[in-house]
mmCIF file of C-alpha atoms in Angstrom:
data_model
loop_
_atom_site.group_PDB
_atom_site.id
_atom_site.type_symbol
_atom_site.label_atom_id
_atom_site.label_comp_id
_atom_site.label_asym_id
_atom_site.label_seq_id
_atom_site.Cartn_x
_atom_site.Cartn_y
_atom_site.Cartn_z
ATOM 1 C CA MET A 1 0.000 0.000 0.000
ATOM 2 C CA THR A 2 1.381 3.390 -0.994
ATOM 3 C CA LEU A 3 1.414 6.479 1.177
ATOM 4 C CA GLU A 4 -1.215 8.023 -1.111
ATOM 5 C CA ASP A 5 -3.513 5.001 -0.664
ATOM 6 C CA LEU A 6 -3.073 5.135 3.099
ATOM 7 C CA TRP A 7 -4.113 8.795 3.365
ATOM 8 C CA HIS A 8 -6.872 8.313 0.785
ATOM 9 C CA GLN A 9 -8.514 5.876 3.241
ATOM 10 C CA LYS A 10 -8.372 8.309 6.172
ATOM 11 C CA SER A 11 -11.480 10.199 7.294
ATOM 12 C CA ASP A 12 -11.764 13.978 7.026
ATOM 13 C CA ARG A 13 -11.384 14.158 10.817
ATOM 14 C CA GLU A 14 -8.110 12.206 10.682
ATOM 15 C CA LEU A 15 -6.819 14.544 7.968
ATOM 16 C CA GLU A 16 -7.767 17.588 10.058
ATOM 17 C CA ILE A 17 -5.886 16.166 13.031
ATOM 18 C CA ALA A 18 -2.870 15.473 10.801
ATOM 19 C CA ALA A 19 -3.033 19.067 9.554
ATOM 20 C CA LYS A 20 -2.753 20.359 13.125
ATOM 21 C CA GLU A 21 0.389 18.258 13.603
ATOM 22 C CA LEU A 22 1.823 18.608 10.094
ATOM 23 C CA ASP A 23 5.358 19.299 11.354
ATOM 24 C CA ASP A 24 5.399 15.859 13.015
ATOM 25 C CA TYR A 25 5.387 14.141 9.586
ATOM 26 C CA ASN A 26 8.245 13.756 7.131
ATOM 27 C CA GLU A 27 8.267 15.841 3.932
ATOM 28 C CA ASP A 28 6.767 13.125 1.708
ATOM 29 C CA ALA A 29 3.872 12.527 4.110
ATOM 30 C CA GLN A 30 3.258 16.284 4.390
ATOM 31 C CA GLN A 31 2.909 16.574 0.615
ATOM 32 C CA VAL A 32 0.538 13.599 0.444
ATOM 33 C CA ILE A 33 -1.600 14.986 3.301
ATOM 34 C CA LEU A 34 -1.806 18.401 1.626
ATOM 35 C CA ALA A 35 -2.697 16.854 -1.741
ATOM 36 C CA GLU A 36 -5.436 14.680 -0.197
ATOM 37 C CA MET A 37 -6.900 17.631 1.714
ATOM 38 C CA TYR A 38 -6.917 19.711 -1.473
ATOM 39 C CA ARG A 39 -8.554 16.855 -3.420
ATOM 40 C CA ARG A 40 -11.354 16.673 -0.832
ATOM 41 C CA GLY A 41 -11.867 20.434 -0.757
ATOM 42 C CA LEU A 42 -10.731 20.787 2.858
ATOM 43 C CA ILE A 43 -8.249 23.504 1.829
ATOM 44 C CA GLU A 44 -8.284 25.904 -1.127
ATOM 45 C CA THR A 45 -4.668 25.449 -2.161
ATOM 46 C CA ALA A 46 -2.304 22.581 -1.516
ATOM 47 C CA SER A 47 0.094 24.717 0.499
ATOM 48 C CA ARG A 48 1.312 24.707 4.075
ATOM 49 C CA ALA A 49 0.104 28.298 4.481
ATOM 50 C CA SER A 50 -3.522 27.392 3.782
ATOM 51 C CA VAL A 51 -3.322 24.541 6.268
ATOM 52 C CA ALA A 52 -1.785 26.793 8.927
ATOM 53 C CA LEU A 53 -4.614 29.311 8.533
ATOM 54 C CA ARG A 54 -7.423 26.758 8.645
ATOM 55 C CA PHE A 55 -5.933 24.307 11.164
ATOM 56 C CA PRO A 56 -3.703 25.951 13.774
ATOM 57 C CA PRO A 57 -0.852 23.641 14.853
ATOM 58 C CA GLU A 58 -1.928 23.353 18.496
ATOM 59 C CA GLN A 59 -5.387 22.546 19.727
ATOM 60 C CA SER A 60 -6.675 25.749 21.273
ATOM 61 C CA GLY A 61 -5.196 26.163 24.712
ATOM 62 C CA VAL A 62 -3.906 22.608 25.274
ATOM 63 C CA ARG A 63 -1.253 22.725 27.967
ATOM 64 C CA TYR A 64 0.993 19.693 28.304
ATOM 65 C CA ALA A 65 2.144 18.716 31.787
ATOM 66 C CA ALA A 66 5.759 19.585 32.563
ATOM 67 C CA ILE A 67 8.223 17.001 33.841
ATOM 68 C CA GLY A 68 8.301 18.514 37.352
ATOM 69 C CA ILE A 69 4.579 18.191 38.012
ATOM 70 C CA ARG A 70 4.644 14.678 36.571
ATOM 71 C CA GLY A 71 7.443 13.835 38.987
ATOM 72 C CA VAL A 72 5.379 15.050 41.955
ATOM 73 C CA ALA A 73 2.448 12.890 40.766
ATOM 74 C CA ALA A 74 4.788 9.894 40.445
ATOM 75 C CA MET A 75 6.028 10.380 44.019
ATOM 76 C CA ILE A 76 2.452 10.481 45.354
ATOM 77 C CA ASP A 77 1.593 7.343 43.368
ATOM 78 C CA GLY A 78 4.754 5.661 44.654
ATOM 79 C CA ILE A 79 3.770 6.349 48.268
ATOM 80 C CA ILE A 80 0.256 4.991 47.674
ATOM 81 C CA LEU A 81 1.599 1.844 46.001
ATOM 82 C CA GLN A 82 4.139 1.347 48.786
ATOM 83 C CA ILE A 83 1.419 1.516 51.453
ATOM 84 C CA VAL A 84 -0.877 -0.878 49.583
ATOM 85 C CA GLY A 85 1.988 -3.246 48.769
ATOM 86 C CA SER A 86 3.222 -3.264 52.359
ATOM 87 C CA ALA A 87 -0.249 -4.034 53.679
ATOM 88 C CA ILE A 88 -0.579 -6.983 51.296
ATOM 89 C CA LEU A 89 2.898 -8.283 52.153
ATOM 90 C CA ILE A 90 2.176 -8.079 55.887
ATOM 91 C CA ALA A 91 -0.954 -10.140 55.314
ATOM 92 C CA LEU A 92 1.010 -12.633 53.190
ATOM 93 C CA ALA A 93 3.840 -12.887 55.716
ATOM 94 C CA ARG A 94 1.409 -14.543 58.073
ATOM 95 C CA ILE A 95 1.185 -17.548 55.782
ATOM 96 C CA ASN A 96 4.853 -18.340 55.360
ATOM 97 C CA GLU A 97 7.846 -16.020 54.986
ATOM 98 C CA VAL A 98 9.401 -18.045 52.148
ATOM 99 C CA GLU A 99 6.165 -18.118 50.146
ATOM 100 C CA ALA A 100 5.586 -14.407 50.774
ATOM 101 C CA ARG A 101 9.038 -13.527 49.388
ATOM 102 C CA ALA A 102 8.381 -15.612 46.284
ATOM 103 C CA LEU A 103 5.106 -13.761 45.679
ATOM 104 C CA GLU A 104 6.464 -10.283 46.432
ATOM 105 C CA PHE A 105 7.654 -9.411 42.914
ATOM 106 C CA GLY A 106 4.586 -10.821 41.179
ATOM 107 C CA ILE A 107 2.215 -9.017 43.521
ATOM 108 C CA GLY A 108 4.117 -5.757 43.050
ATOM 109 C CA VAL A 109 3.857 -6.037 39.258
ATOM 110 C CA LEU A 110 0.149 -6.915 39.442
ATOM 111 C CA ILE A 111 -0.728 -4.063 41.820
ATOM 112 C CA GLY A 112 1.232 -1.494 39.794
ATOM 113 C CA TRP A 113 -0.312 -2.625 36.522
ATOM 114 C CA LEU A 114 -3.897 -2.568 37.810
ATOM 115 C CA TYR A 115 -3.401 0.743 39.623
ATOM 116 C CA TYR A 116 -2.137 2.586 36.542
ATOM 117 C CA ALA A 117 -4.166 0.834 33.828
ATOM 118 C CA VAL A 118 -7.522 0.950 35.645
ATOM 119 C CA LEU A 119 -7.222 4.566 36.828
ATOM 120 C CA GLU A 120 -5.749 6.005 33.615
ATOM 121 C CA SER A 121 -8.475 4.329 31.517
ATOM 122 C CA SER A 122 -11.207 5.423 33.968
ATOM 123 C CA PRO A 123 -13.378 8.518 33.409
ATOM 124 C CA TYR A 124 -10.877 10.423 35.609
ATOM 125 C CA GLN A 125 -8.044 9.508 33.197
ATOM 126 C CA ALA A 126 -5.563 9.831 36.046
ATOM 127 C CA THR A 127 -4.027 8.027 38.985
ATOM 128 C CA PHE A 128 -4.580 9.500 42.448
ATOM 129 C CA GLY A 129 -1.217 11.265 42.193
ATOM 130 C CA LYS A 130 -2.120 12.838 38.858
ATOM 131 C CA GLN A 131 -5.557 13.852 40.159
ATOM 132 C CA THR A 132 -3.918 15.513 43.149
ATOM 133 C CA VAL A 133 -1.691 17.728 40.972
ATOM 134 C CA GLY A 134 -4.347 18.338 38.301
ATOM 135 C CA ILE A 135 -3.084 16.388 35.289
ATOM 136 C CA ARG A 136 -4.507 13.522 33.238
ATOM 137 C CA VAL A 137 -3.510 11.115 30.461
ATOM 138 C CA THR A 138 -5.145 11.156 27.022
ATOM 139 C CA ASP A 139 -4.448 9.763 23.580
ATOM 140 C CA LEU A 140 -3.081 12.141 20.921
ATOM 141 C CA HIS A 141 -6.600 13.355 20.106
ATOM 142 C CA GLY A 142 -7.561 14.186 23.689
ATOM 143 C CA GLU A 143 -9.666 11.055 24.112
ATOM 144 C CA ARG A 144 -9.775 8.683 27.070
ATOM 145 C CA LEU A 145 -7.406 5.696 26.937
ATOM 146 C CA SER A 146 -8.671 2.174 26.529
ATOM 147 C CA PHE A 147 -7.621 -0.313 29.190
ATOM 148 C CA SER A 148 -5.290 -2.022 26.692
ATOM 149 C CA ARG A 149 -3.576 1.256 25.723
ATOM 150 C CA ALA A 150 -3.200 2.189 29.410
ATOM 151 C CA THR A 151 -1.699 -1.279 29.964
ATOM 152 C CA GLY A 152 0.757 -0.771 27.097
ATOM 153 C CA ARG A 153 1.718 2.648 28.443
ATOM 154 C CA HIS A 154 2.333 1.193 31.905
ATOM 155 C CA PHE A 155 4.603 -1.607 30.713
ATOM 156 C CA ALA A 156 6.401 0.744 28.300
ATOM 157 C CA LYS A 157 7.575 2.596 31.429
ATOM 158 C CA TRP A 158 9.902 -0.337 32.026
ATOM 159 C CA LEU A 159 11.832 0.759 28.923
ATOM 160 C CA SER A 160 12.018 4.273 30.367
ATOM 161 C CA ILE A 161 13.439 2.770 33.570
ATOM 162 C CA MET A 162 15.865 0.423 31.781
ATOM 163 C CA SER A 163 17.259 3.362 29.799
ATOM 164 C CA PHE A 164 18.616 4.698 33.114
ATOM 165 C CA PHE A 165 15.529 6.952 33.357
ATOM 166 C CA ILE A 166 16.417 8.783 30.143
ATOM 167 C CA GLY A 167 12.977 7.748 28.869
ATOM 168 C CA PHE A 168 11.390 9.860 31.618
ATOM 169 C CA ILE A 169 13.774 12.785 31.106
ATOM 170 C CA MET A 170 12.725 12.927 27.437
ATOM 171 C CA ALA A 171 9.494 14.609 28.603
ATOM 172 C CA ALA A 172 11.509 17.771 29.242
ATOM 173 C CA PHE A 173 12.685 17.945 25.628
ATOM 174 C CA THR A 174 9.851 16.686 23.400
ATOM 175 C CA LYS A 175 7.353 19.046 21.781
ATOM 176 C CA LYS A 176 4.327 17.622 23.590
ATOM 177 C CA ARG A 177 6.201 16.805 26.809
ATOM 178 C CA GLN A 178 6.068 13.095 26.018
ATOM 179 C CA ALA A 179 8.260 10.600 27.823
ATOM 180 C CA LEU A 180 9.448 7.482 25.977
ATOM 181 C CA HIS A 181 6.452 5.455 27.181
ATOM 182 C CA ASP A 182 4.088 8.216 25.956
ATOM 183 C CA LEU A 183 5.689 8.162 22.516
ATOM 184 C CA LEU A 184 5.411 4.378 22.336
ATOM 185 C CA ALA A 185 1.783 4.316 23.535
ATOM 186 C CA GLY A 186 0.626 7.386 21.586
ATOM 187 C CA THR A 187 -0.364 9.322 24.706
ATOM 188 C CA VAL A 188 0.124 12.758 26.237
ATOM 189 C CA VAL A 189 -0.243 14.129 29.760
ATOM 190 C CA VAL A 190 -2.217 17.369 29.930
ATOM 191 C CA LYS A 191 -3.525 19.772 32.540
ATOM 192 C CA GLN A 192 -6.782 18.487 34.068
ATOM 193 C CA ASP A 193 -8.979 21.230 32.596
ATOM 194 C CA GLN A 194 -7.937 20.450 29.004
ATOM 195 C CA ARG A 195 -10.519 18.703 26.816
#
């Protein structure tokens, strides 16, 4: 399938979204997007200027969460997970210390996964830490995450950790304040009032 065929199959809405983020595409894709928009009558001329006038690059007023506020949210979430994890381990230690140690890692992974995936795919779109500091997670179009996308985002954080936390630091340098796991999952973290 050619690039032209791919964009020919896209809806008008998908083309409009692409127009707002035109700089994120390579030069060939930009030309194909412009040509397809012109063919459909979405713009009057197949030029970047006409796209910029009709579809401003940023959604009106969207404010992406900075790395500092995300770090505060992560600390709050870490404290909550530590308390919950400790309570479960204390309960497990009553059975048998050896068995409890064997279960410790698995329980930690399970609790972390459910905490992040359930809360970030909920109507709140945020963990308790993110709610506290007023930020939430969305897909690239501002929509709520599915449970599977929230799951993918959570486990992609392991790559951010294994890269000696460089994956997290990337949020300070990317255009939409995306960390490595956000880029991989197609998500952004925005201020709570952004729709």
